[in-house]
mmCIF file with all atom_site columns, C-alpha atoms in Angstrom:
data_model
loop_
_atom_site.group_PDB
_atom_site.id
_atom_site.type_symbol
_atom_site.label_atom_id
_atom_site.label_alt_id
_atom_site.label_comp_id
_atom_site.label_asym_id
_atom_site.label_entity_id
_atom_site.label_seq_id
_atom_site.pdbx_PDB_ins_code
_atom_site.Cartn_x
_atom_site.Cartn_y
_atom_site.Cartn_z
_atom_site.occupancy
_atom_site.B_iso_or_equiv
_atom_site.pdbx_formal_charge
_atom_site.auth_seq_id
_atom_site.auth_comp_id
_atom_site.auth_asym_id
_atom_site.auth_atom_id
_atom_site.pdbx_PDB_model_num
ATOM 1   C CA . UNK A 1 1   ? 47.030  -36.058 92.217  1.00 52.00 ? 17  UNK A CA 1
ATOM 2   C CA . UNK A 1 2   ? 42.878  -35.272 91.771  1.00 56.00 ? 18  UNK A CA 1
ATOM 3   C CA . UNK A 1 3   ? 41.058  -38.216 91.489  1.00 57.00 ? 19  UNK A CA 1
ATOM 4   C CA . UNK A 1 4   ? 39.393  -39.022 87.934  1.00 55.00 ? 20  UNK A CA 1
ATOM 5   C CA . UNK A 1 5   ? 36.155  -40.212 87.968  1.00 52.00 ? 21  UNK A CA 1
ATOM 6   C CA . UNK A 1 6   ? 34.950  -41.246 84.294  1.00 58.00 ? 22  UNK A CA 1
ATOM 7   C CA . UNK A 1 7   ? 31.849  -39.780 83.570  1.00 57.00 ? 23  UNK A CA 1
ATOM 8   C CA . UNK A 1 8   ? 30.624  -43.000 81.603  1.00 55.00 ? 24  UNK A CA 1
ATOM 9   C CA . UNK A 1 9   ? 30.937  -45.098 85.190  1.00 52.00 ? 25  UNK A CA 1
ATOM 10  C CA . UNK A 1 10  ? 28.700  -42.359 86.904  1.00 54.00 ? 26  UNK A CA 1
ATOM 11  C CA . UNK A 1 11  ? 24.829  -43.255 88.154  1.00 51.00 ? 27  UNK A CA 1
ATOM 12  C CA . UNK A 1 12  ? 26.240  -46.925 88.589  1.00 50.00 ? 28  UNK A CA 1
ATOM 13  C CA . UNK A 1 13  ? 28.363  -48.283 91.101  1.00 58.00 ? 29  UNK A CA 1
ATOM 14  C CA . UNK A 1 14  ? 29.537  -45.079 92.785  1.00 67.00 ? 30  UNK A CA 1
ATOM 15  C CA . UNK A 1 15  ? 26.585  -43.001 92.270  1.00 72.00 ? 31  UNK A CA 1
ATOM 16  C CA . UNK A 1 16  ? 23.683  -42.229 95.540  1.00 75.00 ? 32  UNK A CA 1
ATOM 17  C CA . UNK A 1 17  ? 20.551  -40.959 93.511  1.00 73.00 ? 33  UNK A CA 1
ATOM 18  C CA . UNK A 1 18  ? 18.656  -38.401 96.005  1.00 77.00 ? 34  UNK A CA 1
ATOM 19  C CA . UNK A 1 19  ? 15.172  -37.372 95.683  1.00 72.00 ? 35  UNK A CA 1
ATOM 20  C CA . UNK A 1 20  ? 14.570  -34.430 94.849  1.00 79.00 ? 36  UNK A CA 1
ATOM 21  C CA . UNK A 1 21  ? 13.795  -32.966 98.336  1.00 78.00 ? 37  UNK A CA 1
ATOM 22  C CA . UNK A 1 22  ? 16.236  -35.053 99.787  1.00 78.00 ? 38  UNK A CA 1
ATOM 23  C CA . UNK A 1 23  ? 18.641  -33.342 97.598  1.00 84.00 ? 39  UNK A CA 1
ATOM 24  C CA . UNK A 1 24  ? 17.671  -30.019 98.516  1.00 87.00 ? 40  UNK A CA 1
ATOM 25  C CA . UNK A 1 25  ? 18.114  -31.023 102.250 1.00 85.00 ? 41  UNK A CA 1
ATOM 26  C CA . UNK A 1 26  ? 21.452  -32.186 101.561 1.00 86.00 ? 42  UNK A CA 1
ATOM 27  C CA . UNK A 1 27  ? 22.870  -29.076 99.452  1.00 89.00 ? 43  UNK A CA 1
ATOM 28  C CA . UNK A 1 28  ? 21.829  -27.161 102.191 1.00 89.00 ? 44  UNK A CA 1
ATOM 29  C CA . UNK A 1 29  ? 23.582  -29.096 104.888 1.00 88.00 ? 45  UNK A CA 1
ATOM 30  C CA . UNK A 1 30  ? 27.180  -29.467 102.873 1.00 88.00 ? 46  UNK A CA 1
ATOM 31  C CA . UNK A 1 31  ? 26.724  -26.051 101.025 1.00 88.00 ? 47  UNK A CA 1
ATOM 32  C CA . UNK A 1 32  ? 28.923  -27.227 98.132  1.00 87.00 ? 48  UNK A CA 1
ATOM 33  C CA . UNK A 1 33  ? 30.856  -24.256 96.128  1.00 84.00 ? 49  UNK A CA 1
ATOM 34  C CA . UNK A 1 34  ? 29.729  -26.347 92.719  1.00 86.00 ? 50  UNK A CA 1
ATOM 35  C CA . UNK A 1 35  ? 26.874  -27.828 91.750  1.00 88.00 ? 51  UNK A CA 1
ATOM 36  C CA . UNK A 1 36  ? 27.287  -29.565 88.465  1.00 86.00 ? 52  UNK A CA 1
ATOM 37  C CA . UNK A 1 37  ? 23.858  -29.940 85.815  1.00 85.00 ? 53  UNK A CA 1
ATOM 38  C CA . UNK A 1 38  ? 23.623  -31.965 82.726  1.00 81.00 ? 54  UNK A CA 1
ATOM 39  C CA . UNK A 1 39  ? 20.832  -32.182 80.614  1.00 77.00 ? 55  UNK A CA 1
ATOM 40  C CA . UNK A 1 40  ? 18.205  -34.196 83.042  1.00 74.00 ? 56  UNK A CA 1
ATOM 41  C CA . UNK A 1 41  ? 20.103  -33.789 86.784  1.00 82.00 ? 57  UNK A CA 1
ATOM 42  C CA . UNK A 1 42  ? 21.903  -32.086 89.414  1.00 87.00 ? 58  UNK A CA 1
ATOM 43  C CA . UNK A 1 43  ? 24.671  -33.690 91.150  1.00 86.00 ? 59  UNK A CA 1
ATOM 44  C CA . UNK A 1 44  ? 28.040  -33.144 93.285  1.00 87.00 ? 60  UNK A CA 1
ATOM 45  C CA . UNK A 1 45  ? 30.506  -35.176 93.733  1.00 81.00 ? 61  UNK A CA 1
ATOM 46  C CA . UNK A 1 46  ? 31.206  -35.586 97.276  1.00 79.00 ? 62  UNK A CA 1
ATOM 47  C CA . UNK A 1 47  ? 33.977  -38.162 98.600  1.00 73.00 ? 63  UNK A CA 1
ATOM 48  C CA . UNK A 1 48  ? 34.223  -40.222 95.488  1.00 70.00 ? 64  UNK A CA 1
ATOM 49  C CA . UNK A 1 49  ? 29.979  -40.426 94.966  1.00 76.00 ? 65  UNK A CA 1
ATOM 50  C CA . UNK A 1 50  ? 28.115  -39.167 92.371  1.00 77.00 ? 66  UNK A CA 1
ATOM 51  C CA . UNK A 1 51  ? 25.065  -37.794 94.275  1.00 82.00 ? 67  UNK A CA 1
ATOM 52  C CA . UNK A 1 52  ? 22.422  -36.562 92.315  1.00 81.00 ? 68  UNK A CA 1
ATOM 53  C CA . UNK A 1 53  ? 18.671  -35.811 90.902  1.00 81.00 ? 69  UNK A CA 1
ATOM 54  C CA . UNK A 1 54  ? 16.547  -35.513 88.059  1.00 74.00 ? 70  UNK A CA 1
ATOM 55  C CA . UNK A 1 55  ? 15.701  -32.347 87.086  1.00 74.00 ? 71  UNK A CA 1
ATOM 56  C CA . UNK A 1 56  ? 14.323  -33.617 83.315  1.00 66.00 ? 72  UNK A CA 1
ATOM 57  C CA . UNK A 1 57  ? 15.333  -30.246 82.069  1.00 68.00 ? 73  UNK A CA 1
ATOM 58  C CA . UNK A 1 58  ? 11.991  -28.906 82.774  1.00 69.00 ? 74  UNK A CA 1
ATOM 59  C CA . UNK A 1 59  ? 13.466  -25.620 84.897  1.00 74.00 ? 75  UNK A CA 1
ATOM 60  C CA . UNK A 1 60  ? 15.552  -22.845 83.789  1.00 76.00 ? 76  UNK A CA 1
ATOM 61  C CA . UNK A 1 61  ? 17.266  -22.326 87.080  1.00 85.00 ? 77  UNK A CA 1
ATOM 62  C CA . UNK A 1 62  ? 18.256  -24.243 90.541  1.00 88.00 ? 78  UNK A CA 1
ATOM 63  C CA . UNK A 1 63  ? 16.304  -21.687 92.409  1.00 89.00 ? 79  UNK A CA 1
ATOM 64  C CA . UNK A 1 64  ? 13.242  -22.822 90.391  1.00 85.00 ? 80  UNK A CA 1
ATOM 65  C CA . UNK A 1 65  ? 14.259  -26.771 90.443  1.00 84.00 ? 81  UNK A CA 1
ATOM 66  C CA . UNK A 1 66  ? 14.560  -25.893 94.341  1.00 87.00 ? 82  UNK A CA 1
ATOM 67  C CA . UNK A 1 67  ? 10.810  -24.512 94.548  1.00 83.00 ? 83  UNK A CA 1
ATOM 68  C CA . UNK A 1 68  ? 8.753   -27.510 93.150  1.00 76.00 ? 84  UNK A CA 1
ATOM 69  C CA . UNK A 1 69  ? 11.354  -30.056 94.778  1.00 78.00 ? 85  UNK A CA 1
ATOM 70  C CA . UNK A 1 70  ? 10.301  -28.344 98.237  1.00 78.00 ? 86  UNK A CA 1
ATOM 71  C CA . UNK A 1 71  ? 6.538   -28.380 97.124  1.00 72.00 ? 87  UNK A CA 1
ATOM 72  C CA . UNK A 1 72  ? 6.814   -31.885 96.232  1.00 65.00 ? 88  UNK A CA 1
ATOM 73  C CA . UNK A 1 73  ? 8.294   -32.620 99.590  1.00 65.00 ? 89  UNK A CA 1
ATOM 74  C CA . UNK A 1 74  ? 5.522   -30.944 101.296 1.00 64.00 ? 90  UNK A CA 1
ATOM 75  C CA . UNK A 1 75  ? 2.809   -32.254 99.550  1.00 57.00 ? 91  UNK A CA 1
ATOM 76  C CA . UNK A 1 76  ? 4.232   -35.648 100.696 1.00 52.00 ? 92  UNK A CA 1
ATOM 77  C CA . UNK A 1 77  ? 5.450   -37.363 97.977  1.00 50.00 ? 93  UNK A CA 1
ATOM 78  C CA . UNK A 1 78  ? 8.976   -38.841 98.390  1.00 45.00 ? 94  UNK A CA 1
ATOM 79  C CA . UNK A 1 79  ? 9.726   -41.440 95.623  1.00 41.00 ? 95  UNK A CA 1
ATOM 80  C CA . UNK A 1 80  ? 11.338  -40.460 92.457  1.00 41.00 ? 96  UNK A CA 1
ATOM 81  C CA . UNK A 1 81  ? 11.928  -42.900 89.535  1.00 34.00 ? 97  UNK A CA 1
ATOM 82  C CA . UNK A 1 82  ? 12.277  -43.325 86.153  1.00 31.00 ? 98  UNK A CA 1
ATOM 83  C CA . UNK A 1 83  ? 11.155  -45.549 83.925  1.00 32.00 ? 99  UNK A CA 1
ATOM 84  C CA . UNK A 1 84  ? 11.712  -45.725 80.185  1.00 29.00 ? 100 UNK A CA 1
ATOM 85  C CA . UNK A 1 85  ? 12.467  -42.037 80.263  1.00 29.00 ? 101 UNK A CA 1
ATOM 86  C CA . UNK A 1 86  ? 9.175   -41.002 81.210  1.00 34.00 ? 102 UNK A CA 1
ATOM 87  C CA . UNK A 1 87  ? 9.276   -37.938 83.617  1.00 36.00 ? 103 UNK A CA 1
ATOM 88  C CA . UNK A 1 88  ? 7.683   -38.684 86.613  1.00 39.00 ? 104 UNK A CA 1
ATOM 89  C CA . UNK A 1 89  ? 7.042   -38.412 90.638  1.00 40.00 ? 105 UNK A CA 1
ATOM 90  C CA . UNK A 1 90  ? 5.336   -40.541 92.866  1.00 40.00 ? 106 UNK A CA 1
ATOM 91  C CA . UNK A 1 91  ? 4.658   -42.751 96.135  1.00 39.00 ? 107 UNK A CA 1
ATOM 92  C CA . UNK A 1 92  ? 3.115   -45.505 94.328  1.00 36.00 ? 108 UNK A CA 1
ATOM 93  C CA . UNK A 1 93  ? 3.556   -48.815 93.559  1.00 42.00 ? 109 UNK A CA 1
ATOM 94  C CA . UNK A 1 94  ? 3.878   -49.258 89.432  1.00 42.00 ? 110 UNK A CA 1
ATOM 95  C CA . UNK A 1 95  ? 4.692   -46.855 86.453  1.00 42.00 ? 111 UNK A CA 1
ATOM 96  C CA . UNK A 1 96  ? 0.999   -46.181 85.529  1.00 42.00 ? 112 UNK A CA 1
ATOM 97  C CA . UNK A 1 97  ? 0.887   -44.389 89.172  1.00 41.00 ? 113 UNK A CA 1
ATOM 98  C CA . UNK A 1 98  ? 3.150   -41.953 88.326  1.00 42.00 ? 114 UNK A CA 1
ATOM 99  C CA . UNK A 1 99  ? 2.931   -38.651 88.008  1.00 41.00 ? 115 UNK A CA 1
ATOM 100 C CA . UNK A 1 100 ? 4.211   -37.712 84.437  1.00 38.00 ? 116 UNK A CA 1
ATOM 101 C CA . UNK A 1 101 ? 5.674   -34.251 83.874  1.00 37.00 ? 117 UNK A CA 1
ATOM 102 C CA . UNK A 1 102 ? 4.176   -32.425 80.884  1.00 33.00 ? 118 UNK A CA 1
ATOM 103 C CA . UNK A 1 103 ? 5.125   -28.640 79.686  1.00 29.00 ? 119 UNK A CA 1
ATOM 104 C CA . UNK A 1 104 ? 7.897   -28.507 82.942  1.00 33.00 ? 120 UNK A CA 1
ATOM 105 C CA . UNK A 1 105 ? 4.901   -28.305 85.491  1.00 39.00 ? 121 UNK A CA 1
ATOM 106 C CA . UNK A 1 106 ? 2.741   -31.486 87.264  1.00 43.00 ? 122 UNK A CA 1
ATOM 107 C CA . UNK A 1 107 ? 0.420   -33.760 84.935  1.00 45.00 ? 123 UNK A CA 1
ATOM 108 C CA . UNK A 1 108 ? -3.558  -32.641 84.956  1.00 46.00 ? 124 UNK A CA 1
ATOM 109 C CA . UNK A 1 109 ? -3.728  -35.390 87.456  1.00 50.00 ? 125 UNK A CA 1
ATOM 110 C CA . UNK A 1 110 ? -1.269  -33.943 90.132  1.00 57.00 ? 126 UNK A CA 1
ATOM 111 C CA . UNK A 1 111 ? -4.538  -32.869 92.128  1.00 62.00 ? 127 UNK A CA 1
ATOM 112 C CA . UNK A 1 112 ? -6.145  -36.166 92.174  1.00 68.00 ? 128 UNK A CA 1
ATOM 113 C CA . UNK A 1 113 ? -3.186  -37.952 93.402  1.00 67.00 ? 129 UNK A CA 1
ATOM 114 C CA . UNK A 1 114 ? -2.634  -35.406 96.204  1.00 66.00 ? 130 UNK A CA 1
ATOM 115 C CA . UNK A 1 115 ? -6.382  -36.189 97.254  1.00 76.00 ? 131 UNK A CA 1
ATOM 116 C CA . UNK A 1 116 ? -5.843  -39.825 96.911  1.00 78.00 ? 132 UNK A CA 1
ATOM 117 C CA . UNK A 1 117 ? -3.130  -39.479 99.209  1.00 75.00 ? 133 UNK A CA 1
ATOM 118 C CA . UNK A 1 118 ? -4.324  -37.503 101.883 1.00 78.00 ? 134 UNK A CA 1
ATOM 119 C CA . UNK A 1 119 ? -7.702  -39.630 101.495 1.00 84.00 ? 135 UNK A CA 1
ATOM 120 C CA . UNK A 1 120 ? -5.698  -42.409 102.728 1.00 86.00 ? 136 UNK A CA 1
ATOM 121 C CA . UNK A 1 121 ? -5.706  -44.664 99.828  1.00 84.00 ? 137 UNK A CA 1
ATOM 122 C CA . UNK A 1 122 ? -3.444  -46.664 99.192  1.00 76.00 ? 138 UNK A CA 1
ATOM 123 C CA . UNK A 1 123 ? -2.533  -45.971 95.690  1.00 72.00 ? 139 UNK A CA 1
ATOM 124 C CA . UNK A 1 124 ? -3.941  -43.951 92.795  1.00 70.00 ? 140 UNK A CA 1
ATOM 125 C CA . UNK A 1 125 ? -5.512  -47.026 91.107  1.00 73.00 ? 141 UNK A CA 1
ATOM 126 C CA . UNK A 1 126 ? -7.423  -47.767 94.499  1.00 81.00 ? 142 UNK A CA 1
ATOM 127 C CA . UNK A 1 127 ? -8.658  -43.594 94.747  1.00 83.00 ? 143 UNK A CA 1
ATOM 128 C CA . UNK A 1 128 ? -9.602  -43.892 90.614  1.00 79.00 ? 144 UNK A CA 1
ATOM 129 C CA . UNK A 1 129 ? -11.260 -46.900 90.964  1.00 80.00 ? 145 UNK A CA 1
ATOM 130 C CA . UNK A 1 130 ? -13.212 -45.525 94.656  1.00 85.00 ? 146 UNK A CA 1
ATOM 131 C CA . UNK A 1 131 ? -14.162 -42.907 93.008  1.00 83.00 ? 147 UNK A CA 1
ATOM 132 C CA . UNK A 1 132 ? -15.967 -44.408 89.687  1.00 78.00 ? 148 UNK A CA 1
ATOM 133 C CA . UNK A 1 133 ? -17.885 -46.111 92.292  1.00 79.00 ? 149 UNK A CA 1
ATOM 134 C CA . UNK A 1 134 ? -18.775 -42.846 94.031  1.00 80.00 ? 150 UNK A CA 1
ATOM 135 C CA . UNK A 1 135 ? -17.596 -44.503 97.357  1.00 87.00 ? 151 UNK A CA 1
ATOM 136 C CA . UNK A 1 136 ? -15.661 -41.465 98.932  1.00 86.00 ? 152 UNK A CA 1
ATOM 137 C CA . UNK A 1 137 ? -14.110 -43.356 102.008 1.00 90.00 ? 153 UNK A CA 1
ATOM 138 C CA . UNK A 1 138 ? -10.715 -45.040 101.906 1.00 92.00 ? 154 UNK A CA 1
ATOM 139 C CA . UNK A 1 139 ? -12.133 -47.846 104.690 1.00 92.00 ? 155 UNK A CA 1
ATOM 140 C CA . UNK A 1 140 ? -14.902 -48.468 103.116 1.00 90.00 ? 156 UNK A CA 1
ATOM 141 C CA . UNK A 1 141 ? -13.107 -49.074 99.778  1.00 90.00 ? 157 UNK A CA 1
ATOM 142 C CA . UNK A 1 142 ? -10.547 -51.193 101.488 1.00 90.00 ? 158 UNK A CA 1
ATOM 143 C CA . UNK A 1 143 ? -13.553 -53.147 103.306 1.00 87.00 ? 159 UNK A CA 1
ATOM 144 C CA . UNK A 1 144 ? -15.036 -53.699 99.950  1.00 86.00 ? 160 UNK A CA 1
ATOM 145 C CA . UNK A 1 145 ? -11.939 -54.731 98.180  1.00 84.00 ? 161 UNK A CA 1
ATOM 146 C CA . UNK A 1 146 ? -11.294 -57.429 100.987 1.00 84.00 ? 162 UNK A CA 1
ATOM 147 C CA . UNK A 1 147 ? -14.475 -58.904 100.816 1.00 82.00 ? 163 UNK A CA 1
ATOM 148 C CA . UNK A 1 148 ? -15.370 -62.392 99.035  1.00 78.00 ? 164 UNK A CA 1
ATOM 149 C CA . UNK A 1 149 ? -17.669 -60.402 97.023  1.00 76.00 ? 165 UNK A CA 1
ATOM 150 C CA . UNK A 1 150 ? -14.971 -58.553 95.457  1.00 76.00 ? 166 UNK A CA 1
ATOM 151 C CA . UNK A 1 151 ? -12.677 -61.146 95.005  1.00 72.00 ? 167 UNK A CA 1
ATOM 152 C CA . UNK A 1 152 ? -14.429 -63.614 93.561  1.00 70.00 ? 168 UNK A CA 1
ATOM 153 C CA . UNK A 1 153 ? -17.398 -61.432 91.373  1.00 67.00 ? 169 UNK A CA 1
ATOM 154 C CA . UNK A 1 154 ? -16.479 -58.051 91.144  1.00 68.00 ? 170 UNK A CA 1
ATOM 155 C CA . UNK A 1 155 ? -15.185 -57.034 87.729  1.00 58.00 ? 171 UNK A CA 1
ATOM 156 C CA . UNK A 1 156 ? -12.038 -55.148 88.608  1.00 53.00 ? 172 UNK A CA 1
ATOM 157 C CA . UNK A 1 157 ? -9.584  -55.926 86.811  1.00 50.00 ? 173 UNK A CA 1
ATOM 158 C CA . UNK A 1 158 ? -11.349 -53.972 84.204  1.00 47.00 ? 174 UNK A CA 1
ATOM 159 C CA . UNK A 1 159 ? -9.578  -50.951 86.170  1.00 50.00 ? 175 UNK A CA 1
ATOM 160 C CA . UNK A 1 160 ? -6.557  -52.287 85.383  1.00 48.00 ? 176 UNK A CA 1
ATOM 161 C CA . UNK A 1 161 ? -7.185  -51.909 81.622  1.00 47.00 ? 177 UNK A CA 1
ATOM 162 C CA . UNK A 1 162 ? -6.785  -48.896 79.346  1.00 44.00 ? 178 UNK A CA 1
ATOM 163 C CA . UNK A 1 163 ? -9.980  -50.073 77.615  1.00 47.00 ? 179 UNK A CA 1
ATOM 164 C CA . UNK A 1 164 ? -12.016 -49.483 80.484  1.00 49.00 ? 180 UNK A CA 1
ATOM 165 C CA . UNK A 1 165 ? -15.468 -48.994 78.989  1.00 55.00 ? 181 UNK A CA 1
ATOM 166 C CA . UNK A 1 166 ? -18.319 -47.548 80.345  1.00 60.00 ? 182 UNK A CA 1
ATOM 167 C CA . UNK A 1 167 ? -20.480 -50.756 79.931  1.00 58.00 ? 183 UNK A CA 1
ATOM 168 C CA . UNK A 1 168 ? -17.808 -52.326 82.675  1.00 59.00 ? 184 UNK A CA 1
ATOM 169 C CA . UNK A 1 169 ? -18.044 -49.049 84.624  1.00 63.00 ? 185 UNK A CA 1
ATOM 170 C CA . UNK A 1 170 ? -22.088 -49.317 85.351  1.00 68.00 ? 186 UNK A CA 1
ATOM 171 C CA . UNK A 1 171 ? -21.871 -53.497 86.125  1.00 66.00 ? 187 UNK A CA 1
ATOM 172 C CA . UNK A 1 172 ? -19.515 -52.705 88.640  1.00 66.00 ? 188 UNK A CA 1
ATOM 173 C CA . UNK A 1 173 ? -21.716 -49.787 89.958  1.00 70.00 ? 189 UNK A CA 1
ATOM 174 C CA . UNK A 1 174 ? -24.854 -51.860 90.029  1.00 71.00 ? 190 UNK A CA 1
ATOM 175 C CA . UNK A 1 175 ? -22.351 -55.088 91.322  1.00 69.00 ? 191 UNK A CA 1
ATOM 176 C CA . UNK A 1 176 ? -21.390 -52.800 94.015  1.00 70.00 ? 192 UNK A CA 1
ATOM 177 C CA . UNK A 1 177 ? -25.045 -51.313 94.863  1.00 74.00 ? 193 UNK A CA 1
ATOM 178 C CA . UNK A 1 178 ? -26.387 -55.040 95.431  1.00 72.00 ? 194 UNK A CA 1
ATOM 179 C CA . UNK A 1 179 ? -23.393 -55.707 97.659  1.00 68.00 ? 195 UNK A CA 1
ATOM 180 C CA . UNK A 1 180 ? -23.911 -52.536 100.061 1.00 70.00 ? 196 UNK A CA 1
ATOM 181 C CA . UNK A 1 181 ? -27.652 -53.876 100.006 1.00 72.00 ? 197 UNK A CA 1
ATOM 182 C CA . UNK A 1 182 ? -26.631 -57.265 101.358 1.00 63.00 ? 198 UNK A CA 1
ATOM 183 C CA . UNK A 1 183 ? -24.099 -55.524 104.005 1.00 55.00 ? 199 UNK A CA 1
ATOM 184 C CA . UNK A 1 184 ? -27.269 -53.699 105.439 1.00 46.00 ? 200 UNK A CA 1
#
């Protein structure tokens, strides 16, 4: 007798969700004669799992799905979440660093966090925020951000905000100006 598995108790308790690269890497090493899609994911059921992947019904085909999972992979992401159905990839730490699928290709910003990453930063916030401050270094951003001057004057949890304004923008230019003058 087959084994039912009811479709309601699947991505729970049974279920292994795979990256998407990691679920390229494992098609290709158990070659499976059926992969099953639904409306936002691949998956196969292998041994009683459910293991599968978001595909947010962005591609028309596997062979397409397969393409940008492998270019993901490469550019060295590896995290893939979701959160309140927004469409997204990422390495970072919170929802607003996520990259957010629009029109079934990357977000406008899929460039800058592929230089914050290989810049060595530690997250998009800390590359976004480096970078209104013209400092170009991932160091000497960390250096700054650990320093008393930063913790205790610096106005940056106006990055945080979605109000950012450009009034905040310039004090913490100037802020950051007089600091690298008292570092000298």
């Amino acid at each position: 007798m087959p084994k039912i598995v009811d479709v309601s108790d699947l991505r729970t308790d049974n279920v292994v969700e795979l990256n998407p690269g990691d679920f390229i890497d494992f098609i290709d090493s158990v070659n499976p004669e059926v992969i099953f899609k639904d409306i936002d994911g691949y998956f196969i059921m292998k041994e009683g799992f459910c293991i599968f992947t978001y595909h947010y019904g962005t591609y028309e085909t596997f062979e397409e799905f397969r393409e940008v999972a492998l270019e993901v992979n490469e550019a060295g992401f590896s995290r893939i979440d979701l959160y309140e159905s927004a469409k997204s990839f990422g390495t970072f730490e919170n929802q607003e660093d996520y990259i957010t699928f629009s029109n079934g290709g990357f977000a406008p910003h899929y460039e800058d966090y592929i230089k914050a990453k290989k810049g060595g930063f530690k997250n998009y916030r800390d590359f976004k925020e480096a970078r209104l401050l013209d400092i170009k270094d991932a160091e000497m951003f960390q250096e700054f951000k650990e320093s008393d001057f930063y913790i205790k004057t610096y106005l940056s949890r106006a990055f945080e905000s979605d109000f950012y304004t450009i009034k905040h923008r310039d004090l913490n230019k100037q802020a950051f100006e007089r600091f690298k003058k008292k570092e000298l």
